[in-house]
Amino acid sequence: VQLQASGGGLVLAGGSLRLSCAASGRTISSYATAWFRQPPGKEREFVATIYKNGITEYADSVKGRFTISRDNAKNTVYLQMNSLKPEDTAVYSCAADSESYRAYAFRYAYWGQGTLVTVSS
C-alpha cells in the first residue's frame, strides 16, 4: 500500500486543521493506520491510531482535541486537529501495517511522507 499525507499548514493557536492520509494500491481498512509526529529537534512520537476494527487510541497529549477517522469509500484516514497549541508544531506522518503496533513506529511497514503543521501563538 502507498500512503500520501496532506493537509498541513500554518494555523493560529486555538485553530483547527484536518490531515489526510490517502491510500492506494490496497484497501486501507485492511490495515491498522497511525499518525506520528516529529517536533523540531525532538524524537518522533505517537499521536493516534485506528485499528482495522475501527477502535481508536490516542496519545494523552492530544486526547480530547484530535480525532482519527477512516473513510473506507475514499480509502483515506483523517486526523482532525482542534484547539491546536504551539507544542503541536511538528512534521506529521501516517503509517500503516497489517498488524496493530500502536505506538511502536519501527514496526510499521508502510509510511507516507510527512506534512508540516505549524501552530503560531
mmCIF file of C-alpha atoms in Angstrom:
data_model
loop_
_atom_site.group_PDB
_atom_site.id
_atom_site.type_symbol
_atom_site.label_atom_id
_atom_site.label_comp_id
_atom_site.label_asym_id
_atom_site.label_seq_id
_atom_site.Cartn_x
_atom_site.Cartn_y
_atom_site.Cartn_z
ATOM 1 C CA VAL A 1 0.000 0.000 0.000
ATOM 2 C CA GLN A 2 1.186 3.541 -0.781
ATOM 3 C CA LEU A 3 0.301 6.384 1.562
ATOM 4 C CA GLN A 4 0.045 10.078 0.738
ATOM 5 C CA ALA A 5 -0.243 12.533 3.632
ATOM 6 C CA SER A 6 -1.525 16.065 3.118
ATOM 7 C CA GLY A 7 -3.298 18.923 4.841
ATOM 8 C CA GLY A 8 -0.541 20.542 6.859
ATOM 9 C CA GLY A 9 -0.090 24.277 7.075
ATOM 10 C CA LEU A 10 0.206 27.308 9.302
ATOM 11 C CA VAL A 11 -2.546 27.931 11.840
ATOM 12 C CA LEU A 12 -3.024 30.158 14.865
ATOM 13 C CA ALA A 13 -3.189 28.636 18.321
ATOM 14 C CA GLY A 14 -6.722 27.504 19.029
ATOM 15 C CA GLY A 15 -7.372 26.798 15.384
ATOM 16 C CA SER A 16 -8.059 23.570 13.536
ATOM 17 C CA LEU A 17 -6.589 21.536 10.709
ATOM 18 C CA ARG A 18 -7.508 18.241 9.119
ATOM 19 C CA LEU A 19 -4.788 15.954 7.843
ATOM 20 C CA SER A 20 -5.466 13.292 5.249
ATOM 21 C CA CYS A 21 -3.663 10.020 4.601
ATOM 22 C CA ALA A 22 -4.803 8.699 1.234
ATOM 23 C CA ALA A 23 -4.025 5.066 0.445
ATOM 24 C CA SER A 24 -3.552 3.496 -2.954
ATOM 25 C CA GLY A 25 -2.819 0.005 -4.075
ATOM 26 C CA ARG A 26 -4.674 -1.692 -1.247
ATOM 27 C CA THR A 27 -7.748 -1.138 0.907
ATOM 28 C CA ILE A 28 -6.776 0.932 3.916
ATOM 29 C CA SER A 29 -9.339 -0.777 6.141
ATOM 30 C CA SER A 30 -7.159 -3.893 5.837
ATOM 31 C CA TYR A 31 -4.515 -2.093 7.870
ATOM 32 C CA ALA A 32 -4.074 -0.521 11.250
ATOM 33 C CA THR A 33 -3.187 3.089 10.500
ATOM 34 C CA ALA A 34 -1.479 5.590 12.765
ATOM 35 C CA TRP A 35 -0.323 9.175 12.852
ATOM 36 C CA PHE A 36 3.055 10.064 14.273
ATOM 37 C CA ARG A 37 4.703 13.471 14.577
ATOM 38 C CA GLN A 38 8.208 14.773 14.964
ATOM 39 C CA PRO A 39 8.547 18.206 16.566
ATOM 40 C CA PRO A 40 11.599 20.279 15.615
ATOM 41 C CA GLY A 41 14.698 18.868 17.262
ATOM 42 C CA LYS A 42 12.804 16.098 19.012
ATOM 43 C CA GLU A 43 12.101 12.401 18.609
ATOM 44 C CA ARG A 44 9.160 11.062 16.660
ATOM 45 C CA GLU A 45 6.119 10.443 18.836
ATOM 46 C CA PHE A 46 2.860 8.584 18.556
ATOM 47 C CA VAL A 47 -0.284 10.650 18.043
ATOM 48 C CA ALA A 48 -3.212 8.347 17.277
ATOM 49 C CA THR A 49 -4.147 5.053 15.691
ATOM 50 C CA ILE A 50 -7.237 3.434 14.222
ATOM 51 C CA TYR A 51 -7.318 -0.342 14.174
ATOM 52 C CA LYS A 52 -8.848 -2.495 11.464
ATOM 53 C CA ASN A 53 -11.974 -2.925 13.587
ATOM 54 C CA GLY A 54 -12.327 0.860 13.931
ATOM 55 C CA ILE A 55 -11.193 1.161 17.539
ATOM 56 C CA THR A 56 -9.085 4.257 18.117
ATOM 57 C CA GLU A 57 -6.387 5.187 20.599
ATOM 58 C CA TYR A 58 -4.684 8.495 21.312
ATOM 59 C CA ALA A 59 -1.625 9.897 22.989
ATOM 60 C CA ASP A 60 -2.521 11.635 26.235
ATOM 61 C CA SER A 61 -1.222 14.919 24.851
ATOM 62 C CA VAL A 62 -3.884 15.037 22.114
ATOM 63 C CA LYS A 63 -6.787 13.196 23.727
ATOM 64 C CA GLY A 64 -9.953 15.251 23.543
ATOM 65 C CA ARG A 65 -8.516 17.563 20.867
ATOM 66 C CA PHE A 66 -7.635 15.243 17.973
ATOM 67 C CA THR A 67 -9.850 12.693 16.258
ATOM 68 C CA ILE A 68 -8.665 9.939 13.933
ATOM 69 C CA SER A 69 -11.199 8.524 11.498
ATOM 70 C CA ARG A 70 -11.372 6.437 8.356
ATOM 71 C CA ASP A 71 -13.464 6.805 5.216
ATOM 72 C CA ASN A 72 -13.454 3.430 3.506
ATOM 73 C CA ALA A 73 -15.142 4.775 0.374
ATOM 74 C CA LYS A 74 -12.325 7.298 -0.091
ATOM 75 C CA ASN A 75 -9.649 4.903 1.150
ATOM 76 C CA THR A 76 -8.411 7.651 3.417
ATOM 77 C CA VAL A 77 -7.628 8.113 7.097
ATOM 78 C CA TYR A 78 -8.043 11.563 8.620
ATOM 79 C CA LEU A 79 -6.678 13.354 11.650
ATOM 80 C CA GLN A 80 -8.928 16.192 12.746
ATOM 81 C CA MET A 81 -6.939 18.504 14.983
ATOM 82 C CA ASN A 82 -8.796 21.063 17.078
ATOM 83 C CA SER A 83 -7.683 23.504 19.766
ATOM 84 C CA LEU A 84 -4.180 23.435 18.357
ATOM 85 C CA LYS A 85 -1.296 24.538 20.533
ATOM 86 C CA PRO A 86 2.188 25.737 19.591
ATOM 87 C CA GLU A 87 3.556 22.482 21.006
ATOM 88 C CA ASP A 88 1.620 20.611 18.310
ATOM 89 C CA THR A 89 4.046 22.060 15.742
ATOM 90 C CA ALA A 90 5.666 19.084 14.007
ATOM 91 C CA VAL A 91 6.007 17.098 10.828
ATOM 92 C CA TYR A 92 3.091 14.663 10.837
ATOM 93 C CA SER A 93 3.365 11.298 9.091
ATOM 94 C CA CYS A 94 0.934 8.460 8.607
ATOM 95 C CA ALA A 95 1.861 4.806 8.824
ATOM 96 C CA ALA A 96 0.089 1.520 8.216
ATOM 97 C CA ASP A 97 0.594 -2.147 8.853
ATOM 98 C CA SER A 98 -1.440 -5.320 8.668
ATOM 99 C CA GLU A 99 -0.694 -5.794 12.360
ATOM 100 C CA SER A 100 -1.597 -3.399 15.183
ATOM 101 C CA TYR A 101 1.535 -1.858 16.632
ATOM 102 C CA ARG A 102 0.029 1.274 18.198
ATOM 103 C CA ALA A 103 2.978 3.454 19.223
ATOM 104 C CA TYR A 104 5.806 1.203 18.001
ATOM 105 C CA ALA A 105 6.753 3.228 14.957
ATOM 106 C CA PHE A 106 9.620 0.951 13.943
ATOM 107 C CA ARG A 107 7.171 -1.922 13.403
ATOM 108 C CA TYR A 108 5.048 -0.181 10.767
ATOM 109 C CA ALA A 109 5.838 -1.386 7.252
ATOM 110 C CA TYR A 110 4.311 1.454 5.246
ATOM 111 C CA TRP A 111 4.816 5.184 5.623
ATOM 112 C CA GLY A 112 3.630 8.267 3.849
ATOM 113 C CA GLN A 113 5.740 11.383 3.508
ATOM 114 C CA GLY A 114 5.416 13.995 6.212
ATOM 115 C CA THR A 115 3.279 17.099 6.192
ATOM 116 C CA LEU A 116 4.315 20.104 8.256
ATOM 117 C CA VAL A 117 1.957 21.613 10.803
ATOM 118 C CA THR A 118 2.986 24.935 12.305
ATOM 119 C CA VAL A 119 0.960 26.452 15.135
ATOM 120 C CA SER A 120 1.776 30.045 15.956
ATOM 121 C CA SER A 121 0.927 31.701 19.256
#
